[in-house]
Short mmCIF file of C-alpha atoms in Angstrom, two decimals:
data_model
loop_
_atom_site.label_atom_id
_atom_site.label_comp_id
_atom_site.label_asym_id
_atom_site.label_seq_id
_atom_site.Cartn_x
_atom_site.Cartn_y
_atom_site.Cartn_z
CA MET A 60 74.30 -129.42 -8.68
CA ASN A 61 70.97 -131.04 -10.41
CA VAL A 62 69.77 -130.29 -13.80
CA ARG A 63 66.36 -130.86 -15.16
CA PHE A 64 65.35 -130.38 -19.06
CA GLU A 65 62.71 -128.46 -20.63
CA ILE A 66 61.72 -128.85 -24.38
CA GLU A 67 61.79 -125.64 -26.25
CA GLY A 68 60.44 -126.29 -29.78
CA ILE A 69 62.77 -129.18 -31.01
CA VAL A 70 65.56 -128.46 -28.69
CA ARG A 71 65.87 -129.80 -25.28
CA LYS A 72 67.41 -127.09 -23.12
CA ALA A 73 69.42 -127.81 -19.56
CA ILE A 74 68.32 -125.89 -16.60
CA TRP A 75 70.73 -126.05 -13.96
CA ASP A 76 69.83 -125.43 -10.05
CA TYR A 77 72.50 -122.48 -10.24
CA PRO A 78 73.67 -120.08 -13.05
CA LEU A 79 76.62 -121.57 -14.12
CA GLU A 80 78.16 -118.38 -15.99
CA ALA A 81 77.56 -116.35 -12.72
CA ILE A 82 79.45 -119.15 -10.75
CA ARG A 83 82.29 -118.53 -13.34
CA GLU A 84 82.66 -115.08 -12.75
CA ALA A 85 82.37 -115.43 -9.05
CA VAL A 86 85.31 -117.86 -8.80
CA ILE A 87 87.35 -115.50 -11.30
CA ASN A 88 86.65 -112.78 -9.30
CA ALA A 89 87.67 -114.36 -6.02
CA LEU A 90 90.85 -115.57 -7.55
CA ILE A 91 91.58 -112.00 -9.04
CA HIS A 92 90.50 -109.87 -6.32
CA ARG A 93 91.81 -112.17 -3.12
CA ASP A 94 93.97 -111.03 -0.48
CA TYR A 95 97.23 -113.13 -0.57
CA LEU A 96 98.58 -111.92 2.17
CA SER A 97 95.58 -113.37 4.28
CA THR A 98 96.25 -117.01 5.50
CA ALA A 99 92.62 -117.43 4.89
CA GLU A 100 91.68 -119.42 1.79
CA ILE A 101 88.92 -118.69 -0.89
CA GLN A 102 85.93 -120.90 0.44
CA ILE A 103 82.97 -122.49 -1.86
CA ARG A 104 80.49 -124.02 0.29
CA LEU A 105 77.71 -126.11 -1.18
CA TYR A 106 74.58 -126.26 0.93
CA ASP A 107 71.17 -128.09 -0.03
CA ASP A 108 69.78 -124.67 -0.73
CA LYS A 109 72.65 -122.20 -1.85
CA ILE A 110 76.30 -122.31 -3.17
CA TRP A 111 78.55 -119.63 -1.23
CA ILE A 112 81.58 -118.27 -2.43
CA TRP A 113 83.78 -116.37 -0.26
CA ASN A 114 86.76 -114.01 -0.72
CA PRO A 115 89.14 -113.32 1.82
CA GLY A 116 89.38 -109.51 0.30
CA LYS A 117 87.56 -106.60 0.62
CA LEU A 118 86.63 -103.55 -1.87
CA PRO A 119 88.99 -100.90 -2.62
CA PRO A 120 88.14 -97.88 -1.04
CA GLN A 121 87.26 -96.36 -4.02
CA ILE A 122 84.45 -98.56 -4.59
CA ASN A 123 81.16 -99.65 -2.75
CA VAL A 124 78.73 -102.89 -3.37
CA GLU A 125 76.51 -100.26 -5.42
CA ASP A 126 78.99 -99.42 -7.63
CA LEU A 127 79.34 -103.05 -8.69
CA LYS A 128 75.94 -103.17 -10.18
CA LYS A 129 76.79 -100.43 -12.71
CA GLU A 130 79.77 -99.24 -15.00
CA HIS A 131 82.88 -99.01 -12.78
CA SER A 132 86.26 -98.66 -12.57
CA SER A 133 88.57 -101.64 -11.96
CA TYR A 134 91.04 -101.91 -9.20
CA PRO A 135 92.46 -105.25 -9.34
CA ARG A 136 94.51 -106.21 -6.24
CA ASN A 137 96.41 -108.62 -7.99
CA PRO A 138 96.96 -107.10 -11.47
CA LEU A 139 99.50 -109.48 -12.59
CA ILE A 140 97.13 -112.13 -12.12
CA ALA A 141 94.24 -110.28 -13.57
CA ASN A 142 96.38 -109.60 -16.77
CA VAL A 143 97.17 -113.53 -16.83
CA PHE A 144 93.47 -114.11 -16.89
CA TYR A 145 92.63 -111.42 -19.34
CA LEU A 146 94.94 -112.55 -21.88
CA SER A 147 93.86 -116.14 -21.23
CA GLY A 148 90.41 -115.09 -22.25
CA PHE A 149 88.72 -115.49 -18.88
CA ILE A 150 88.18 -111.82 -18.34
CA GLU A 151 86.25 -110.19 -21.33
CA ARG A 152 86.65 -106.52 -19.67
CA TRP A 153 88.00 -104.69 -16.82
CA GLY A 154 85.56 -103.87 -14.24
CA SER A 155 82.65 -106.01 -16.00
CA GLY A 156 82.48 -109.39 -13.81
CA THR A 157 80.04 -108.16 -11.20
CA LYS A 158 77.92 -106.49 -13.70
CA ARG A 159 77.92 -109.55 -15.91
CA TRP A 160 77.30 -111.57 -13.16
CA LEU A 161 74.23 -109.89 -11.99
CA ASN A 162 72.63 -109.80 -15.84
CA TYR A 163 73.59 -113.49 -15.75
CA VAL A 164 71.33 -114.26 -12.50
CA ARG A 165 68.92 -111.43 -13.74
CA ASN A 166 68.14 -113.19 -16.89
CA ARG A 167 66.93 -116.20 -15.81
CA ASP A 168 64.58 -117.73 -13.14
CA TYR A 169 66.77 -117.68 -10.18
CA GLN A 170 65.72 -116.69 -6.90
CA SER A 171 67.63 -113.48 -5.34
CA GLN A 172 71.08 -114.00 -5.39
CA ASN A 173 73.45 -111.89 -3.51
CA ILE A 174 76.78 -109.98 -3.03
CA GLU A 175 77.27 -109.15 0.65
CA LYS A 176 79.81 -106.65 1.42
CA ASN A 177 81.70 -107.20 5.22
CA LYS A 178 84.43 -105.42 6.42
CA ALA A 179 87.00 -108.04 5.53
CA ASP A 180 85.81 -110.25 3.30
CA PHE A 181 83.60 -110.47 0.22
CA PRO A 182 81.02 -113.38 -0.43
CA PHE A 183 78.70 -114.33 -3.21
CA ILE A 184 75.80 -116.12 -2.52
CA PHE A 185 73.61 -118.06 -5.23
CA SER A 186 70.30 -119.50 -4.20
CA LYS A 187 68.96 -122.20 -5.64
CA ILE A 188 66.76 -122.02 -8.51
CA SER A 189 62.95 -122.05 -7.79
CA ILE A 190 61.62 -124.79 -9.67
CA GLN A 191 58.22 -124.12 -9.12
CA LYS A 192 56.60 -123.01 -12.56
CA LYS A 193 53.16 -121.88 -13.77
CA ILE A 194 51.55 -124.86 -16.03
#
């Protein structure tokens, strides 16, 4: 991943190709909600123009992708793992990770970020930041 710098006042600001906080949320989400009965592994693929984080788990029947974009109940597939992450400080609140993920990418100059829902898996897709700015 590349980083570029901008000067804001007297402070140098690092601008990464991808929203690091959102990647953190997506990886934690994949670990907590993974279907550990599946022989498939969590995959993180780096492409020239995107990062793809894939979880071999599906959403619980009570929730859909649109629900993830607003306040929603949490249905962790692995509650013991989720509790360890919560007690370790990696989870701030139950049911808030995907909403926080969307806020991280919306509040910056990132191209469209996607949550895709397929029948048996759950990928997060991060498009590379657009470095074209008006001068």
